[in-house]
Amino acid sequence: MTIQELREQIYFQLCESVELVSEVDYDNLNFLPEHNIDFSNPETVNRCSTFSLGELKNQRGWAGKARYLNNCLPKLGSGSARVVYLLESTKVIKLAKNDKGIAQNEVEAGLMKDSQGMYSDIMAQIIDYDEDCLWVEMEVAKKLDAKTFRQATDLSWKDYSKYIWYYDMYLKGFSKYIDEIPDEVLENEFFSSIIDAAQSFGLSMGDFGRSSTYGVVQRDGQPQVVLIDMGLTKSVHDTNYRRKKAY
């Protein structure tokens, strides 16, 4: 058995045992995980009422912005690259912690400028951002579940994650995988839009099979599955995440 065949076997075993992964990735988080933030609580309301985007923009440097956010907003979590604050029940602020976080914020801010609404149906809305990309303000999304995914996309999560992985392998030069994807999947509106957006903006598809890359928002009264982690392009990954070889 080749290494590739072994990887494939392990992957399918995971697909059989798990319908939907429920990990929380705090670098990319802008959905609502389980938390105890109560917006009906007067203390929370009073704390958040002191927050102003204009005042955040006036804070000098990263330290000033971090201090202001820590004082004014409840923190959802922190990863290796970004800290996420809950602005209100519909918005979050992602504050970069280092160059990795700034690079991801730059990509997400760039999508706001460049996409011109082309992919608004499959991307969480980027509302505002810092001129130095120290932070971005984004639409908040609810955590994805398998039932909602099928309802919104007409695909099961297990099939979608498998065929996204197939397409990623196809792009990496394993041409046989494209023939394994059914035509109805390739022609599925959500699947084809995700592929198109990934190729248009150079997004890394490595995380596209992870549920934490997506969230659920309400659009026209209907649940819509959207990308909430759009900052990891191949360039960002290779520059900031790939391990350097030791010589």
XYZ file of N, CA and C in Angstrom:
741
model
N 0.848 -1.200 0.000
C 0.000 0.000 0.000
C 0.886 1.254 0.000
N 0.596 2.179 -0.900
C 1.371 3.404 -0.968
C 0.957 4.348 0.162
N 1.786 5.370 0.404
C 1.462 6.364 1.434
C 0.163 7.072 1.098
N -0.026 7.376 -0.191
C -1.244 8.059 -0.596
C -2.475 7.187 -0.351
N -2.388 5.918 -0.651
C -3.509 5.009 -0.424
C -3.803 4.870 1.064
N -2.753 4.885 1.887
C -2.944 4.813 3.330
C -3.649 6.052 3.845
N -3.233 7.222 3.350
C -3.902 8.470 3.739
C -5.370 8.430 3.370
N -5.649 7.921 2.175
C -7.024 7.859 1.705
C -7.855 6.914 2.578
N -7.269 5.793 2.951
C -7.986 4.833 3.773
C -8.319 5.440 5.139
N -7.342 6.106 5.735
C -7.566 6.747 7.037
C -8.644 7.808 6.930
N -8.605 8.581 5.839
C -9.595 9.639 5.648
C -11.008 9.066 5.594
N -11.196 8.004 4.834
C -12.530 7.423 4.701
C -12.998 6.786 6.004
N -12.071 6.257 6.783
C -12.446 5.725 8.084
C -12.965 6.841 8.982
N -12.322 7.997 8.902
C -12.787 9.146 9.680
C -14.155 9.606 9.202
N -14.356 9.623 7.884
C -15.644 10.045 7.333
C -16.773 9.127 7.794
N -16.481 7.844 7.900
C -17.495 6.888 8.310
C -17.876 7.080 9.767
N -16.914 7.516 10.588
C -17.168 7.588 12.016
C -17.630 8.958 12.480
N -17.402 9.990 11.672
C -17.739 11.346 12.083
C -18.566 12.019 10.990
N -19.775 12.435 11.332
C -20.619 13.132 10.370
C -20.200 14.576 10.227
N -19.821 15.200 11.336
C -19.425 16.598 11.273
C -18.467 16.892 12.412
N -17.277 17.355 12.086
C -16.298 17.702 13.105
C -16.752 18.980 13.793
N -16.525 19.073 15.092
C -17.019 20.233 15.827
C -15.895 20.945 16.566
N -14.727 21.015 15.943
C -13.600 21.667 16.586
C -13.800 23.177 16.600
N -13.122 23.865 17.518
C -13.151 25.318 17.582
C -11.742 25.820 17.314
N -11.580 26.577 16.236
C -10.283 27.123 15.848
C -10.302 28.609 16.152
N -9.657 29.018 17.240
C -9.763 30.400 17.674
C -9.004 31.378 16.790
N -8.099 30.898 15.915
C -7.466 31.805 14.967
C -8.486 32.322 13.962
N -9.487 31.524 13.658
C -10.405 31.848 12.577
C -11.836 32.049 13.054
N -12.027 32.009 14.377
C -13.360 31.993 14.931
C -14.122 33.291 14.669
N -15.275 33.225 14.056
C -16.229 34.315 14.166
C -17.648 33.767 14.144
N -17.786 32.544 14.689
C -19.110 32.051 14.990
C -19.272 32.020 16.500
N -20.488 31.832 16.964
C -20.748 31.839 18.387
C -20.600 30.439 18.964
N -19.529 30.173 19.698
C -19.417 28.883 20.364
C -20.229 28.911 21.649
N -20.146 27.849 22.419
C -20.805 27.875 23.719
C -20.104 28.930 24.576
N -20.858 29.890 25.067
C -20.268 30.927 25.901
C -21.333 31.428 26.870
N -20.890 32.217 27.832
C -21.805 32.729 28.855
C -22.003 34.224 28.738
N -21.828 34.763 27.535
C -21.987 36.201 27.322
C -23.473 36.503 27.155
N -24.019 37.225 28.091
C -25.461 37.509 28.105
C -25.668 38.985 27.789
N -26.200 39.277 26.595
C -26.378 40.677 26.189
C -27.591 41.324 26.846
N -28.331 40.566 27.643
C -29.412 41.174 28.416
C -28.923 41.582 29.804
N -27.686 41.181 30.137
C -27.102 41.517 31.428
C -26.677 42.988 31.423
N -27.159 43.797 32.374
C -26.815 45.232 32.386
C -25.318 45.495 32.424
N -24.561 44.642 33.144
C -23.112 44.840 33.215
C -22.467 44.678 31.844
N -22.916 43.654 31.084
C -22.385 43.442 29.736
C -22.786 44.587 28.822
N -24.054 44.995 28.925
C -24.551 46.103 28.089
C -23.756 47.363 28.363
N -23.526 47.667 29.644
C -22.791 48.880 30.001
C -21.352 48.821 29.500
N -20.740 47.639 29.592
C -19.362 47.485 29.138
C -19.272 47.689 27.634
N -20.178 47.038 26.878
C -20.140 47.145 25.417
C -20.544 48.533 24.936
N -21.367 49.226 25.730
C -21.836 50.552 25.307
C -20.702 51.566 25.294
N -19.601 51.264 25.981
C -18.462 52.181 25.981
C -17.615 52.031 24.728
N -17.898 50.987 23.928
C -17.080 50.730 22.739
C -17.507 51.604 21.576
N -16.514 52.084 20.835
C -16.753 52.871 19.625
C -15.686 52.507 18.602
N -16.110 52.195 17.361
C -15.139 51.895 16.312
C -14.218 53.086 16.067
N -14.799 54.280 16.140
C -13.986 55.477 15.953
C -12.899 55.585 17.001
N -13.249 55.263 18.246
C -12.267 55.314 19.322
C -11.210 54.226 19.154
N -11.641 53.034 18.685
C -10.681 51.960 18.407
C -9.672 52.403 17.357
N -10.155 53.065 16.317
C -9.266 53.523 15.249
C -8.294 54.594 15.746
N -8.696 55.340 16.782
C -7.839 56.400 17.311
C -6.744 55.887 18.238
N -6.881 54.634 18.697
C -5.873 54.087 19.609
C -4.558 53.890 18.863
N -3.459 54.224 19.527
C -2.150 54.163 18.876
C -1.546 52.772 19.009
N -1.159 52.204 17.867
C -0.433 50.943 17.854
C -1.249 49.744 18.305
N -0.604 48.586 18.227
C -1.286 47.354 18.613
C -1.650 47.353 20.095
N -0.723 47.798 20.944
C -0.948 47.752 22.390
C -2.151 48.591 22.786
N -2.278 49.764 22.182
C -3.409 50.629 22.500
C -4.730 50.016 22.071
N -4.742 49.415 20.896
C -5.973 48.792 20.391
C -6.336 47.565 21.224
N -5.335 46.774 21.590
C -5.583 45.585 22.409
C -6.114 45.984 23.779
N -5.534 47.009 24.377
C -5.982 47.477 25.693
C -7.429 47.953 25.617
N -7.747 48.697 24.576
C -9.108 49.230 24.430
C -10.123 48.093 24.250
N -9.796 47.128 23.407
C -10.704 46.009 23.184
C -10.880 45.173 24.455
N -9.789 44.932 25.172
C -9.878 44.157 26.410
C -10.746 44.853 27.450
N -10.713 46.172 27.456
C -11.497 46.931 28.436
C -12.967 47.045 28.063
N -13.265 46.966 26.757
C -14.618 47.281 26.304
C -15.446 46.082 25.853
N -14.802 45.029 25.366
C -15.559 43.941 24.750
C -15.240 42.592 25.391
N -16.244 41.706 25.464
C -15.979 40.340 25.937
C -15.177 39.554 24.912
N -14.232 38.764 25.396
C -13.361 37.987 24.529
C -13.969 36.603 24.300
N -14.044 36.203 23.021
C -14.520 34.859 22.691
C -13.412 33.827 22.807
N -12.213 34.197 22.411
C -11.110 33.239 22.465
C -9.869 33.806 21.810
N -8.784 33.043 21.906
C -7.510 33.473 21.360
C -6.781 32.273 20.774
N -6.214 32.456 19.584
C -5.427 31.411 18.939
C -3.995 31.859 18.786
N -3.275 31.210 17.909
C -1.862 31.538 17.726
C -1.665 32.830 16.951
N -2.690 33.280 16.231
C -2.524 34.443 15.357
C -3.476 35.594 15.667
N -4.681 35.288 16.194
C -5.663 36.347 16.388
C -6.464 36.150 17.674
N -6.944 37.264 18.217
C -7.864 37.255 19.353
C -9.220 37.721 18.828
N -10.286 37.061 19.266
C -11.621 37.370 18.756
C -12.483 37.929 19.881
N -13.091 39.104 19.617
C -13.963 39.770 20.575
C -15.377 39.838 20.016
N -16.350 39.674 20.892
C -17.744 39.767 20.475
C -18.199 41.210 20.610
N -18.437 41.853 19.476
C -18.837 43.258 19.465
C -20.291 43.408 19.862
N -21.128 42.597 19.266
C -22.542 42.509 19.616
C -23.018 41.161 19.103
N -24.298 40.892 19.193
C -24.765 39.549 18.834
C -24.594 39.242 17.356
N -24.283 40.259 16.539
C -24.161 40.028 15.090
C -22.777 40.353 14.533
N -21.829 40.771 15.375
C -20.526 41.191 14.863
C -19.403 40.762 15.796
N -18.215 40.529 15.204
C -17.007 40.256 15.985
C -15.869 41.128 15.478
N -14.882 41.308 16.336
C -13.624 41.965 15.972
C -12.517 40.927 16.098
N -11.712 40.755 15.026
C -10.552 39.873 15.079
C -9.300 40.746 15.161
N -8.597 40.654 16.261
C -7.372 41.420 16.474
C -6.160 40.537 16.226
N -5.279 40.993 15.333
C -4.055 40.233 15.062
C -3.138 40.256 16.277
N -2.433 39.139 16.497
C -1.457 39.057 17.582
C -0.028 39.132 17.069
N 0.138 38.861 15.782
C 1.491 38.769 15.222
C 1.392 38.909 13.701
N 2.501 38.660 13.021
C 2.514 38.801 11.561
C 1.540 37.845 10.883
N 1.366 36.654 11.452
C 0.416 35.698 10.881
C -0.990 36.284 10.899
N -1.362 36.868 12.028
C -2.700 37.452 12.139
C -2.898 38.639 11.216
N -1.860 39.487 11.103
C -1.944 40.639 10.201
C -2.105 40.168 8.759
N -1.351 39.130 8.380
C -1.437 38.601 7.016
C -2.842 38.084 6.723
N -3.450 37.385 7.681
C -4.805 36.884 7.476
C -5.815 38.015 7.425
N -5.632 39.028 8.273
C -6.520 40.187 8.231
C -6.394 40.927 6.900
N -5.177 41.006 6.376
C -4.963 41.675 5.085
C -5.753 40.984 3.978
N -5.727 39.654 3.992
C -6.463 38.905 2.974
C -7.958 39.171 3.101
N -8.472 39.103 4.320
C -9.909 39.290 4.518
C -10.332 40.719 4.178
N -9.501 41.705 4.523
C -9.794 43.086 4.146
C -9.747 43.244 2.630
N -8.788 42.565 2.003
C -8.685 42.618 0.545
C -9.883 42.012 -0.141
N -10.436 40.965 0.439
C -11.641 40.359 -0.131
C -12.801 41.337 -0.108
N -12.875 42.133 0.965
C -13.943 43.136 1.065
C -13.839 44.131 -0.083
N -12.598 44.490 -0.449
C -12.399 45.489 -1.508
C -12.514 44.883 -2.907
N -12.053 43.631 -3.062
C -11.893 43.066 -4.399
C -13.077 42.233 -4.895
N -13.804 41.604 -3.959
C -14.850 40.677 -4.411
C -16.059 41.404 -4.978
N -16.289 42.660 -4.507
C -17.400 43.476 -5.010
C -18.719 42.704 -4.983
N -18.894 41.931 -3.927
C -20.151 41.222 -3.742
C -20.295 39.959 -4.555
N -19.269 39.589 -5.340
C -19.376 38.420 -6.207
C -19.643 37.148 -5.411
N -19.046 37.057 -4.223
C -19.161 35.835 -3.436
C -19.838 36.091 -2.089
N -20.676 37.109 -2.032
C -21.325 37.453 -0.766
C -22.234 36.342 -0.258
N -22.703 35.480 -1.158
C -23.583 34.391 -0.739
C -22.839 33.295 0.015
N -21.525 33.221 -0.146
C -20.780 32.145 0.501
C -19.702 32.658 1.438
N -19.659 33.968 1.677
C -18.651 34.526 2.569
C -19.303 35.378 3.641
N -18.802 35.246 4.876
C -19.252 36.138 5.930
C -18.868 37.567 5.563
N -19.728 38.495 5.859
C -19.504 39.886 5.464
C -18.371 40.509 6.269
N -17.422 41.121 5.562
C -16.379 41.911 6.214
C -16.880 43.340 6.242
N -17.078 43.876 7.427
C -17.764 45.156 7.583
C -16.792 46.330 7.597
N -15.688 46.179 8.309
C -14.712 47.268 8.423
C -13.360 46.653 8.779
N -12.301 47.451 8.659
C -10.971 46.945 8.990
C -10.025 48.103 9.276
N -8.973 47.791 10.008
C -7.933 48.751 10.340
C -7.047 49.003 9.129
N -6.591 50.227 8.954
C -5.778 50.557 7.778
C -4.465 49.782 7.756
N -3.985 49.365 8.928
C -2.782 48.539 9.001
C -3.120 47.067 9.190
N -4.405 46.744 9.070
C -4.907 45.365 9.186
C -4.588 44.729 10.536
N -4.546 45.567 11.581
C -4.394 45.020 12.924
C -5.688 44.350 13.376
N -6.835 44.792 12.850
C -8.114 44.176 13.184
C -9.058 44.225 11.994
N -10.018 43.320 12.000
C -11.123 43.359 11.047
C -12.415 43.167 11.816
N -13.459 43.801 11.330
C -14.801 43.630 11.887
C -15.597 42.766 10.917
N -16.209 41.702 11.437
C -16.903 40.758 10.574
C -18.280 40.396 11.126
N -19.107 39.972 10.212
C -20.406 39.414 10.545
C -20.209 38.150 11.372
N -21.013 37.997 12.402
C -20.922 36.798 13.215
C -21.826 35.720 12.624
N -21.417 34.486 12.786
C -22.201 33.369 12.261
C -22.385 32.335 13.358
N -23.462 31.601 13.275
C -23.693 30.511 14.216
C -22.903 29.288 13.777
N -22.654 28.422 14.741
C -21.883 27.216 14.479
C -22.625 26.300 13.513
N -21.867 25.702 12.614
C -22.433 24.832 11.597
C -22.807 23.470 12.182
N -23.938 22.942 11.731
C -24.297 21.568 12.072
C -24.700 20.841 10.792
N -24.670 19.514 10.835
C -24.866 18.702 9.632
C -26.238 18.915 9.010
N -27.267 19.032 9.844
C -28.630 19.195 9.337
C -28.769 20.497 8.562
N -28.250 21.580 9.133
C -28.339 22.884 8.463
C -27.510 22.890 7.187
N -26.345 22.231 7.222
C -25.511 22.177 6.028
C -26.265 21.528 4.873
N -26.898 20.405 5.132
C -27.645 19.728 4.070
C -28.813 20.585 3.586
N -29.503 21.204 4.532
C -30.659 22.034 4.189
C -30.254 23.202 3.283
N -29.102 23.794 3.573
C -28.679 25.002 2.854
C -27.955 24.708 1.547
N -27.344 23.528 1.424
C -26.487 23.252 0.264
C -26.944 22.083 -0.602
N -27.889 21.295 -0.103
C -28.328 20.068 -0.799
C -27.222 19.019 -0.877
N -26.249 19.099 0.021
C -25.174 18.109 0.113
C -25.028 17.662 1.560
N -24.681 16.399 1.766
C -24.348 15.977 3.123
C -22.945 16.477 3.436
N -22.691 16.734 4.731
C -21.355 17.193 5.107
C -20.293 16.152 4.748
N -20.605 14.879 4.958
C -19.629 13.826 4.686
C -19.240 13.809 3.214
N -20.233 13.930 2.331
C -19.930 13.958 0.896
C -19.160 15.214 0.516
N -19.616 16.344 1.042
C -18.968 17.609 0.690
C -17.502 17.606 1.101
N -17.211 17.243 2.367
C -15.824 17.281 2.844
C -14.957 16.294 2.075
N -15.525 15.158 1.700
C -14.767 14.177 0.925
C -14.426 14.712 -0.460
N -15.421 15.304 -1.131
C -15.177 15.752 -2.498
C -14.360 17.037 -2.555
N -14.434 17.844 -1.512
C -13.533 18.999 -1.431
C -12.093 18.519 -1.318
N -11.890 17.472 -0.533
C -10.547 16.891 -0.412
C -10.098 16.316 -1.752
N -11.007 15.656 -2.458
C -10.687 15.139 -3.787
C -10.242 16.282 -4.708
N -10.978 17.382 -4.689
C -10.662 18.491 -5.582
C -9.312 19.105 -5.219
N -9.045 19.191 -3.926
C -7.745 19.697 -3.485
C -6.626 18.802 -3.998
N -6.831 17.481 -3.920
C -5.818 16.549 -4.430
C -5.661 16.689 -5.942
N -6.761 16.927 -6.637
C -6.717 17.141 -8.093
C -5.875 18.374 -8.427
N -6.063 19.448 -7.659
C -5.285 20.664 -7.899
C -3.805 20.466 -7.599
N -3.506 19.504 -6.744
C -2.111 19.226 -6.403
C -1.452 18.267 -7.384
N -2.193 17.898 -8.429
C -1.591 17.093 -9.478
C -2.047 15.657 -9.549
N -2.939 15.245 -8.644
C -3.461 13.878 -8.669
C -4.731 13.864 -9.517
N -4.553 13.798 -10.825
C -5.655 14.021 -11.774
C -6.782 13.006 -11.650
N -6.489 11.808 -11.117
C -7.523 10.775 -11.053
C -8.695 11.182 -10.164
N -8.455 12.093 -9.209
C -9.499 12.417 -8.244
C -10.660 13.189 -8.855
N -10.418 13.949 -9.908
C -11.511 14.715 -10.511
C -12.573 13.787 -11.087
N -12.166 12.603 -11.535
C -13.112 11.647 -12.102
C -13.952 10.967 -11.028
N -13.530 11.087 -9.770
C -14.263 10.468 -8.666
C -15.362 11.376 -8.121
N -15.398 12.629 -8.592
C -16.410 13.572 -8.100
C -17.616 13.531 -9.027
N -18.799 13.174 -8.529
C -19.987 13.095 -9.389
C -20.311 14.438 -10.030
N -20.891 14.393 -11.220
C -21.250 15.623 -11.935
C -22.207 16.479 -11.120
N -23.138 15.820 -10.399
C -24.117 16.603 -9.643
C -23.460 17.385 -8.505
N -22.308 16.894 -8.025
C -21.570 17.633 -7.001
C -20.816 18.791 -7.637
N -20.132 18.533 -8.739
C -19.407 19.597 -9.444
C -20.332 20.717 -9.881
N -21.586 20.363 -10.190
C -22.557 21.348 -10.652
C -23.370 21.951 -9.517
N -23.181 21.447 -8.299
C -23.889 21.995 -7.144
C -23.489 23.454 -6.942
N -24.444 24.314 -6.717
C -24.191 25.756 -6.653
C -23.199 26.111 -5.547
N -23.381 25.537 -4.374
C -22.480 25.857 -3.261
C -21.076 25.329 -3.528
N -20.974 24.074 -3.932
C -19.668 23.456 -4.181
C -18.911 24.231 -5.258
N -19.566 24.522 -6.356
C -18.890 25.210 -7.462
C -18.505 26.639 -7.086
N -19.323 27.297 -6.248
C -18.995 28.658 -5.816
C -17.775 28.665 -4.907
N -17.686 27.664 -4.013
C -16.529 27.559 -3.123
C -15.254 27.335 -3.937
N -15.323 26.444 -4.901
C -14.162 26.157 -5.755
C -13.752 27.404 -6.519
N -14.722 28.102 -7.081
C -14.448 29.301 -7.872
C -13.804 30.388 -7.018
N -14.344 30.602 -5.810
C -13.795 31.626 -4.914
C -12.374 31.264 -4.486
N -12.144 29.998 -4.169
C -10.817 29.555 -3.746
C -9.781 29.804 -4.830
N -10.143 29.513 -6.070
C -9.197 29.693 -7.167
C -9.041 31.168 -7.533
N -10.101 31.936 -7.406
C -10.040 33.363 -7.750
C -9.139 34.136 -6.799
N -9.175 33.774 -5.500
C -8.434 34.533 -4.500
C -7.221 33.789 -3.958
N -6.921 32.618 -4.513
C -5.762 31.873 -4.058
C -5.901 31.340 -2.654
N -7.138 31.042 -2.231
C -7.366 30.531 -0.882
C -6.858 29.103 -0.774
N -6.245 28.797 0.358
C -5.784 27.439 0.598
C -6.979 26.555 0.911
N -7.091 25.426 0.196
C -8.234 24.546 0.390
C -7.986 23.492 1.466
N -6.835 23.569 2.119
C -6.501 22.576 3.123
C -7.491 22.514 4.270
N -8.088 23.676 4.613
C -9.033 23.724 5.726
C -10.490 23.653 5.272
N -10.718 23.511 3.980
C -12.094 23.567 3.487
C -12.907 22.330 3.855
N -12.236 21.295 4.333
C -12.947 20.117 4.802
C -13.183 20.126 6.299
N -12.887 21.261 6.956
C -13.097 21.402 8.397
C -14.335 22.238 8.656
N -15.170 21.782 9.562
C -16.421 22.498 9.824
C -16.195 23.881 10.416
N -15.052 24.077 11.129
C -14.798 25.374 11.741
C -14.464 26.450 10.714
N -14.305 26.071 9.450
C -14.064 27.041 8.382
C -15.371 27.712 7.951
N -16.497 27.167 8.383
C -17.808 27.641 7.943
C -18.670 28.026 9.136
N -19.657 28.840 8.853
C -20.666 29.182 9.841
C -22.000 29.358 9.134
N -23.037 29.675 9.908
C -24.376 29.826 9.352
C -24.901 31.217 9.679
N -25.359 31.933 8.662
C -25.996 33.240 8.831
C -27.400 33.169 8.237
N -28.203 34.141 8.578
C -29.547 34.227 8.017
C -29.553 35.237 6.880
N -29.960 34.802 5.721
C -30.080 35.681 4.558
C -31.482 35.515 3.986
N -32.236 36.618 3.928
C -33.616 36.583 3.432
C -34.447 35.558 4.194
N -34.150 35.450 5.493
C -34.934 34.564 6.331
C -34.576 33.096 6.231
N -33.536 32.768 5.452
C -33.132 31.386 5.262
C -31.696 31.180 5.742
N -31.384 29.991 6.287
C -30.006 29.743 6.707
C -29.075 29.657 5.507
N -27.929 30.302 5.615
C -26.942 30.300 4.534
C -25.588 29.902 5.108
N -24.965 28.899 4.520
C -23.626 28.486 4.946
C -22.600 29.398 4.290
N -21.698 29.954 5.105
C -20.701 30.891 4.584
C -19.320 30.542 5.117
N -18.309 30.934 4.366
C -16.929 30.837 4.834
C -16.699 31.896 5.897
N -16.125 31.502 7.028
C -15.772 32.485 8.046
C -14.261 32.599 8.210
N -13.530 31.677 7.624
C -12.065 31.736 7.635
C -11.598 31.905 6.200
N -11.314 33.156 5.832
C -10.933 33.451 4.448
C -9.530 34.019 4.348
N -8.807 34.031 5.473
C -7.507 34.691 5.481
C -6.329 33.813 5.146
N -6.554 32.507 5.055
C -5.428 31.608 4.829
C -5.281 31.297 3.346
N -4.549 32.145 2.652
C -4.200 31.857 1.267
C -2.965 30.970 1.252
N -2.641 30.449 0.070
C -1.438 29.621 -0.052
C -0.208 30.434 0.310
N -0.194 31.703 -0.079
C 0.946 32.563 0.217
C 1.112 32.770 1.720
N -0.010 33.047 2.413
C 0.038 33.243 3.869
C 0.497 31.958 4.549
N -0.023 30.827 4.095
C 0.353 29.543 4.685
C 1.841 29.278 4.505
N 2.333 29.444 3.282
C 3.728 29.123 3.003
C 4.686 30.061 3.736
N 4.261 31.327 3.904
C 5.127 32.315 4.538
C 5.118 32.202 6.051
N 3.951 31.914 6.640
C 3.814 32.021 8.087
C 3.596 30.715 8.829
N 3.163 29.658 8.115
C 2.800 28.436 8.807
C 3.665 27.233 8.443
N 4.228 27.217 7.260
C 5.023 26.070 6.840
C 6.336 26.034 7.626
N 6.642 24.874 8.139
C 7.874 24.741 8.903
C 9.089 24.910 8.009
N 10.020 25.706 8.500
C 11.258 25.907 7.756
C 12.168 24.684 7.947
N 12.825 24.289 6.874
C 13.767 23.172 6.955
C 15.027 23.609 7.702
N 15.497 22.723 8.524
C 16.743 22.982 9.255
C 17.908 22.422 8.462
N 18.952 23.216 8.294
C 20.125 22.764 7.548
C 21.322 22.681 8.477
